Amino acid sequence: MGRGAETGGRLNRWSWVETDLGAIRHNVRELRSRLSDGALLMCAVKADAYGHGAVPCAKAMLEAGADQLAVATVDEGVELRDAGIDAPVLMLNECPPEAVGDLLSHSVMPSIYTEGFAKAYAAEARRRGLVGRYHLAVDTGMTRIGVMPQDAVGFRRMLDSLGGLSCEGTFTHFSTADEPGSGYFGLQAARFSATLLALHEAGLGHGLAHCDNTPGLVLHPEMHLGMCRAGISLYGLHPADSTKGAIALMPAMSVRARVTRVATPGEGACVGYGAAWGCPAGVSVATVPIGYADGLHRALSGRMDVIVNGVRVPQVGRICMDQFMVAIDPRRWPSWAGPVEIGDVVTILGRDGDEEVSADDLAEASGTINYEVTCAFGMMRLGKVFR
Ligand SMILES: *Cc1c(COP(=O)(O)O)cnc(C)c1O
């Protein structure tokens, strides 16, 4: 990828995130093709679609056959509505009671699991003459949100007695869906099935039942029920090694920048804060304008490669707030590759020619998971380009 490559996005900064919407559509179709008969697909576009850009991604997902969308905050739901998206949107938790008006005016369904929130939401729905649609969250063992299984029937009776509410779904979330043969998964699945049965026997409609996330969708089709909630797989990444052989996904995010300077400082020169890397004689140092304030974790200092002109080169010295440096060693530079010059495109995440740096590579080198890698690049200051 040379100097002629498309930059797009913010022209006032030589660094950007690229989202491949064709890859997103491919992943949605791949997931859809695995759903059990009649099961719907809910796409998690929280955290700006895991950093990929919520509105363009949501539109691509709906085009490719997604049924519903999931967000984490009121503002994320409002952003989708303001962009003209009218598919059902579920907020995967409660929000401050002061924000229930925004939910109702934008038709974003909350999850419900506390009495205080339920009363605020129901009262505002009645005041506006609207039906407050919601999904009931059940805590089967994640110990994060939800009513306890034994409390579900009583809680639902209380909700129904408030008036103004309509239960559109009942869901739980697994902690170990990615671990084949997990006994804890079995326990959660059994508790959820028992809760659905208890609601049914009490004459309370549970609406759409859903529990599988990406690893659940791929590895536990017996729990597809009415709907699956996919997240990381939509973006072409695997939640764990256990799903890798089972589904063919296409990564959607690349992170690129352009070289802003090339120097050959000579023997004795050191690179970056703390003068932590000594530059050997004859080696050139190129500067790349992305740093930890852009989501490139400082813990990756000295532990990552980038691709420039199709060649993998090591990052050297400490990653700065907005920039980092790479070493270009002429003794290891292939004869087919052009010299590195100002303006050349650097790939920090993604593919260039035959080389690739994956979100899993960066996650492993910085001691985290691929989810956090894409969220970090996407939530910070980089402009986004959609292809
Ligand atoms: C984020 C989220 C998902 C999606 O999980 P992935 O592992 O990314 O597929 C599903 N359900 C809930 C409740 C979530 O918070």
Coordinates of C-alpha atoms and ligand atoms in Angstrom, one line a residue:
M1 CA 0.0 0.0 0.0
G2 CA 1.8 3.1 -1.2
R3 CA 1.3 6.8 -1.1
G4 CA -1.5 6.7 -3.5
A5 CA -3.8 4.7 -1.2
E6 CA -7.0 6.3 -0.1
T7 CA -6.9 8.2 3.2
G8 CA -10.5 9.5 3.4
G9 CA -11.9 10.4 6.8
R10 CA -10.5 13.4 8.5
L11 CA -8.1 15.0 6.1
N12 CA -6.5 17.0 8.9
R13 CA -4.9 14.0 10.5
W14 CA -2.8 11.3 9.0
S15 CA -4.4 8.4 10.9
W16 CA -7.7 6.7 10.7
V17 CA -9.9 3.6 11.2
E18 CA -11.3 1.8 8.2
T19 CA -14.5 -0.3 8.5
D20 CA -15.2 -2.8 5.8
L21 CA -19.0 -2.9 5.6
G22 CA -18.8 -5.8 3.1
A23 CA -17.1 -7.9 5.7
I24 CA -19.9 -7.0 8.2
R25 CA -22.6 -8.0 5.8
H26 CA -20.7 -11.3 5.1
N27 CA -20.5 -12.0 8.9
V28 CA -24.2 -11.3 9.4
R29 CA -25.1 -13.7 6.5
E30 CA -22.8 -16.3 7.9
L31 CA -24.4 -16.1 11.4
R32 CA -27.9 -16.0 10.0
S33 CA -27.3 -19.2 8.1
R34 CA -26.6 -21.0 11.4
L35 CA -29.7 -19.9 13.2
S36 CA -32.2 -22.5 14.2
D37 CA -35.6 -22.3 12.4
G38 CA -37.5 -19.2 13.4
A39 CA -34.8 -17.7 15.6
L40 CA -34.1 -13.9 15.1
L41 CA -30.7 -12.2 15.0
M42 CA -30.0 -9.3 17.3
C43 CA -26.8 -7.4 16.6
A44 CA -24.9 -5.7 19.4
V45 CA -23.8 -2.3 18.2
K46 CA -22.9 -1.0 21.7
A47 CA -19.7 1.0 22.1
D48 CA -20.1 2.5 18.6
A49 CA -20.3 -1.0 17.2
Y50 CA -17.2 -2.3 19.1
G51 CA -15.4 0.8 17.7
H52 CA -16.4 0.2 14.1
G53 CA -19.0 3.0 13.8
A54 CA -22.6 2.2 15.0
V55 CA -24.8 3.9 12.3
P56 CA -23.1 2.6 9.1
C57 CA -22.6 -0.8 10.7
A58 CA -26.2 -1.1 11.9
K59 CA -27.5 -0.2 8.5
A60 CA -25.2 -2.8 6.8
M61 CA -26.4 -5.4 9.4
L62 CA -30.1 -4.7 8.7
E63 CA -29.5 -4.9 5.0
A64 CA -27.8 -8.3 5.4
G65 CA -30.7 -9.7 7.4
A66 CA -30.4 -8.6 11.1
D67 CA -33.7 -8.3 12.9
Q68 CA -33.0 -6.2 16.0
L69 CA -30.2 -4.1 17.5
A70 CA -28.7 -3.9 21.0
V71 CA -27.1 -1.0 22.7
A72 CA -25.7 -0.3 26.2
T73 CA -26.7 3.3 26.7
V74 CA -29.7 5.7 26.0
D75 CA -27.5 7.9 23.8
E76 CA -26.4 4.9 21.7
G77 CA -30.1 4.1 21.1
V78 CA -30.9 7.8 20.3
E79 CA -28.0 7.9 17.8
L80 CA -29.6 5.0 15.8
R81 CA -33.0 6.6 15.8
D82 CA -31.6 10.0 14.7
A83 CA -30.0 8.2 11.8
G84 CA -33.5 7.0 10.7
I85 CA -33.1 3.4 11.8
D86 CA -36.4 2.0 12.8
A87 CA -35.6 -1.7 13.7
P88 CA -36.3 -2.7 17.3
V89 CA -33.5 -1.5 19.7
L90 CA -32.9 -3.1 23.1
M91 CA -30.8 -1.4 25.7
L92 CA -29.0 -4.2 27.5
N93 CA -29.4 -2.7 31.0
E94 CA -31.3 0.0 32.9
C95 CA -30.4 3.7 32.8
P96 CA -30.9 6.4 35.4
P97 CA -34.7 6.9 36.0
E98 CA -34.4 10.5 34.7
A99 CA -33.6 9.2 31.2
V100 CA -36.8 7.1 30.8
G101 CA -38.4 9.9 28.8
D102 CA -35.7 9.7 26.2
L103 CA -36.2 5.9 25.9
L104 CA -39.9 6.4 25.3
S105 CA -39.6 9.2 22.8
H106 CA -37.1 7.3 20.8
S107 CA -38.7 3.9 21.2
V108 CA -35.7 2.2 22.7
M109 CA -36.6 -0.7 24.9
P110 CA -34.8 -1.0 28.2
S111 CA -34.0 -4.2 30.1
I112 CA -35.8 -4.3 33.4
Y113 CA -34.6 -5.9 36.7
T114 CA -35.2 -3.4 39.5
E115 CA -38.5 -2.1 40.9
G116 CA -37.4 1.5 41.1
F117 CA -36.5 1.7 37.4
A118 CA -39.6 -0.2 36.4
K119 CA -41.9 2.2 38.3
A120 CA -40.2 5.3 36.8
Y121 CA -40.5 3.8 33.3
A122 CA -44.1 2.7 33.7
A123 CA -45.2 6.0 35.2
E124 CA -43.7 8.0 32.3
A125 CA -45.2 5.6 29.8
R126 CA -48.7 6.1 31.4
R127 CA -48.2 9.9 31.5
R128 CA -47.5 9.9 27.8
G129 CA -50.2 7.5 26.9
L130 CA -47.6 5.1 25.5
V131 CA -46.9 1.4 26.1
G132 CA -43.5 0.9 27.8
R133 CA -42.1 -2.1 26.0
Y134 CA -39.2 -3.9 27.7
H135 CA -37.3 -7.1 28.1
L136 CA -37.0 -8.8 31.5
A137 CA -33.4 -9.6 32.5
V138 CA -32.8 -12.8 34.5
D139 CA -29.5 -13.5 36.4
T140 CA -28.8 -17.2 36.0
G141 CA -25.2 -17.0 37.1
M142 CA -23.4 -14.1 35.5
T143 CA -24.0 -12.0 38.6
R144 CA -24.2 -8.8 36.7
I145 CA -27.8 -7.7 36.0
G146 CA -31.2 -9.4 36.2
V147 CA -33.7 -10.8 38.7
M148 CA -32.9 -14.0 40.4
P149 CA -34.7 -17.0 38.8
Q150 CA -36.8 -17.7 41.9
D151 CA -38.0 -14.1 41.9
A152 CA -38.9 -13.9 38.2
V153 CA -42.6 -14.8 38.5
G154 CA -43.2 -12.5 41.5
F155 CA -41.3 -9.6 39.8
R156 CA -43.3 -10.0 36.6
R157 CA -46.6 -9.9 38.5
M158 CA -45.4 -6.7 40.2
L159 CA -44.5 -5.2 36.7
D160 CA -47.8 -6.2 35.2
S161 CA -49.7 -4.6 38.2
L162 CA -48.1 -1.3 37.4
G163 CA -49.9 -0.8 34.1
G164 CA -48.3 0.8 31.1
L165 CA -45.7 -1.9 30.4
S166 CA -45.4 -4.7 27.9
C167 CA -43.0 -7.6 28.2
E168 CA -41.5 -8.1 24.7
G169 CA -38.8 -10.5 25.8
T170 CA -37.0 -12.4 28.6
F171 CA -33.2 -13.0 28.5
T172 CA -30.2 -14.0 30.4
H173 CA -26.4 -13.9 29.7
F174 CA -23.9 -16.7 29.8
S175 CA -20.5 -16.4 31.5
T176 CA -18.8 -19.5 29.9
A177 CA -20.5 -20.1 26.6
D178 CA -17.1 -20.2 24.9
E179 CA -15.8 -23.1 27.1
P180 CA -16.9 -26.4 25.5
G181 CA -18.4 -28.8 28.0
S182 CA -18.7 -26.1 30.7
G183 CA -20.8 -27.3 33.6
Y184 CA -21.5 -23.7 34.5
F185 CA -23.0 -23.1 31.1
G186 CA -25.3 -26.1 31.6
L187 CA -26.4 -24.8 35.0
Q188 CA -27.2 -21.4 33.6
A189 CA -29.1 -22.9 30.6
A190 CA -31.1 -25.1 33.0
R191 CA -32.0 -22.2 35.3
F192 CA -33.1 -20.1 32.3
S193 CA -35.3 -22.9 30.8
A194 CA -36.9 -23.4 34.3
T195 CA -37.6 -19.7 34.6
L196 CA -39.2 -19.5 31.2
L197 CA -41.4 -22.5 32.1
A198 CA -42.3 -21.0 35.5
L199 CA -43.4 -17.7 33.8
H200 CA -45.4 -19.7 31.2
E201 CA -47.1 -21.8 33.9
A202 CA -48.0 -18.7 35.8
G203 CA -49.7 -17.4 32.7
L204 CA -47.2 -14.7 32.1
G205 CA -46.1 -14.4 28.5
H206 CA -42.3 -14.2 28.4
G207 CA -42.1 -12.7 24.8
L208 CA -38.9 -13.5 22.8
A209 CA -36.6 -15.8 24.9
H210 CA -32.9 -15.1 24.2
C211 CA -29.6 -16.1 25.8
D212 CA -26.9 -17.0 23.3
N213 CA -24.1 -14.5 22.5
T214 CA -21.6 -15.3 19.8
P215 CA -20.0 -18.4 21.3
G216 CA -23.5 -19.6 22.3
L217 CA -24.8 -19.0 18.8
V218 CA -21.9 -21.0 17.3
L219 CA -21.4 -23.7 19.9
H220 CA -24.9 -24.1 21.6
P221 CA -27.6 -24.2 18.9
E222 CA -29.9 -25.9 21.4
M223 CA -30.2 -22.5 23.2
H224 CA -31.0 -20.4 20.1
L225 CA -34.6 -20.2 21.4
G226 CA -36.4 -17.1 19.9
M227 CA -33.3 -14.9 19.2
C228 CA -29.5 -14.9 19.4
R229 CA -27.5 -11.8 20.4
A230 CA -24.3 -11.6 18.3
G231 CA -21.5 -9.1 18.9
I232 CA -17.9 -9.7 18.3
S233 CA -18.5 -12.1 15.4
L234 CA -20.3 -9.4 13.4
Y235 CA -16.9 -7.6 13.3
G236 CA -15.1 -10.7 12.1
L237 CA -13.4 -11.6 15.3
H238 CA -13.7 -14.8 17.4
P239 CA -14.6 -14.7 21.1
A240 CA -12.3 -17.6 21.8
D241 CA -10.2 -20.3 20.2
S242 CA -13.2 -22.7 20.5
T243 CA -15.2 -21.0 17.7
K244 CA -12.3 -20.6 15.3
G245 CA -12.8 -23.8 13.3
A246 CA -16.6 -23.5 13.4
I247 CA -17.4 -20.4 11.4
A248 CA -15.6 -18.4 8.7
L249 CA -15.6 -14.7 9.6
M250 CA -14.0 -11.6 7.9
P251 CA -12.3 -9.0 10.1
A252 CA -13.9 -5.6 9.4
M253 CA -11.5 -3.1 11.1
S254 CA -8.2 -1.8 9.8
V255 CA -6.2 1.0 11.5
R256 CA -3.8 3.0 9.3
A257 CA -1.7 6.1 9.3
R258 CA 0.9 7.8 7.2
V259 CA 4.6 8.2 7.9
T260 CA 5.2 11.8 9.1
R261 CA 9.0 11.7 9.3
V262 CA 12.0 9.4 8.4
A263 CA 15.4 10.0 10.0
T264 CA 18.7 8.1 10.2
P265 CA 20.0 9.5 13.4
G266 CA 23.3 7.6 13.5
E267 CA 25.0 5.6 16.3
G268 CA 24.3 6.7 19.9
A269 CA 20.9 8.1 19.2
C270 CA 18.0 6.8 21.3
V271 CA 14.3 6.7 20.5
G272 CA 11.4 8.2 22.6
Y273 CA 10.8 8.9 26.2
G274 CA 13.3 7.4 28.6
A275 CA 15.7 7.0 25.7
A276 CA 14.6 3.4 26.0
W277 CA 15.7 2.2 22.6
G278 CA 19.2 2.7 21.2
C279 CA 19.3 3.1 17.4
P280 CA 22.0 1.0 15.7
A281 CA 24.2 2.7 13.1
G282 CA 22.5 2.8 9.7
V283 CA 19.0 2.1 10.9
S284 CA 16.3 4.5 10.0
V285 CA 13.5 5.6 12.3
A286 CA 10.0 6.4 10.9
T287 CA 7.4 8.3 12.9
V288 CA 3.7 7.3 12.8
P289 CA 1.0 9.6 14.2
I290 CA -1.0 7.3 16.4
G291 CA -0.5 6.9 20.2
Y292 CA -2.2 5.7 23.4
A293 CA -4.7 8.6 23.3
D294 CA -5.9 7.0 20.1
G295 CA -6.4 3.5 21.6
L296 CA -2.9 2.1 20.9
H297 CA -2.2 0.7 24.4
R298 CA 1.2 1.9 25.8
A299 CA 1.7 -1.6 27.1
L300 CA 2.4 -2.6 23.5
S301 CA 5.6 -0.6 23.5
G302 CA 8.4 -2.7 22.0
R303 CA 6.0 -5.6 21.6
M304 CA 4.3 -5.0 18.2
D305 CA 5.0 -4.8 14.5
V306 CA 3.4 -2.6 11.9
I307 CA 3.3 -3.1 8.1
V308 CA 4.8 -0.4 5.8
N309 CA 5.1 -0.9 2.1
G310 CA 4.2 -4.5 2.6
V311 CA 7.0 -5.2 5.1
R312 CA 6.6 -6.0 8.8
V313 CA 8.8 -3.7 10.9
P314 CA 9.2 -3.5 14.7
Q315 CA 7.8 -0.6 16.8
V316 CA 10.6 0.7 19.0
G317 CA 10.9 2.8 22.1
R318 CA 7.9 3.8 24.2
I319 CA 4.5 4.6 22.5
C320 CA 3.7 8.3 23.0
M321 CA 0.3 9.9 23.5
D322 CA -0.2 10.7 19.8
Q323 CA 2.8 9.1 18.0
F324 CA 5.2 6.1 17.9
M325 CA 8.3 5.2 16.1
V326 CA 9.4 2.1 14.0
A327 CA 12.8 0.9 13.0
I328 CA 13.7 0.4 9.4
D329 CA 16.8 -1.8 9.1
P330 CA 18.3 -1.6 5.6
R331 CA 20.0 -5.0 6.2
R332 CA 16.5 -6.6 6.6
W333 CA 14.7 -4.6 4.0
P334 CA 13.6 -6.7 1.0
S335 CA 14.8 -5.5 -2.4
W336 CA 11.3 -5.6 -3.8
A337 CA 9.9 -3.0 -1.4
G338 CA 10.3 0.7 -2.0
P339 CA 12.1 2.9 0.4
V340 CA 10.0 4.3 3.3
E341 CA 9.1 8.0 2.7
I342 CA 6.9 10.6 4.3
G343 CA 3.3 9.9 3.4
D344 CA 3.7 6.1 3.1
V345 CA 0.7 4.2 4.5
V346 CA 1.4 2.2 7.7
T347 CA -1.0 -0.6 8.8
I348 CA -1.3 -0.9 12.5
L349 CA -4.2 -3.3 12.4
G350 CA -5.2 -5.2 9.3
R351 CA -3.7 -6.4 6.1
D352 CA -1.2 -4.9 3.6
G353 CA -0.1 -7.2 0.8
D354 CA 0.8 -10.6 2.3
E355 CA 1.2 -9.4 5.8
E356 CA -1.4 -9.0 8.5
V357 CA -1.6 -7.7 12.1
S358 CA -4.7 -9.0 13.7
A359 CA -6.7 -7.7 16.7
D360 CA -5.7 -11.1 18.4
D361 CA -2.0 -10.3 17.9
L362 CA -2.4 -6.9 19.5
A363 CA -4.6 -8.3 22.3
E364 CA -2.1 -11.0 23.1
A365 CA 0.8 -8.6 23.2
S366 CA -1.0 -6.2 25.5
G367 CA -2.6 -8.8 27.8
T368 CA -6.2 -8.1 26.8
I369 CA -9.0 -9.4 24.4
N370 CA -9.7 -8.5 20.8
Y371 CA -13.0 -6.8 22.0
E372 CA -11.0 -4.2 23.9
V373 CA -8.5 -3.6 21.0
T374 CA -11.2 -2.5 18.5
C375 CA -13.2 -0.6 21.1
A376 CA -10.1 1.4 22.1
F377 CA -9.2 2.4 18.5
G378 CA -12.8 3.2 17.7
M379 CA -13.8 5.2 20.8
M380 CA -11.0 7.6 20.8
R381 CA -10.0 10.3 18.3
L382 CA -9.4 8.6 15.0
G383 CA -11.6 9.5 12.0
K384 CA -13.5 6.6 10.4
V385 CA -13.7 5.6 6.8
F386 CA -16.3 3.1 5.5
R387 CA -15.8 0.9 2.5
Ligands
LIG1 C1 -22.3 -7.6 24.4 C2 -23.3 -8.5 24.6 C3 -23.6 -9.6 23.7 C4 -22.7 -9.9 22.5 O1 -21.6 -10.7 23.0 P1 -20.5 -11.2 22.0 O2 -19.6 -12.0 22.9 O3 -19.8 -10.0 21.5 O4 -21.1 -11.9 20.9 C5 -24.7 -10.4 24.0 N1 -25.5 -10.2 25.1 C6 -25.2 -9.2 26.0 C7 -26.1 -9.1 27.2 C8 -24.1 -8.4 25.8 O5 -23.9 -7.5 26.8

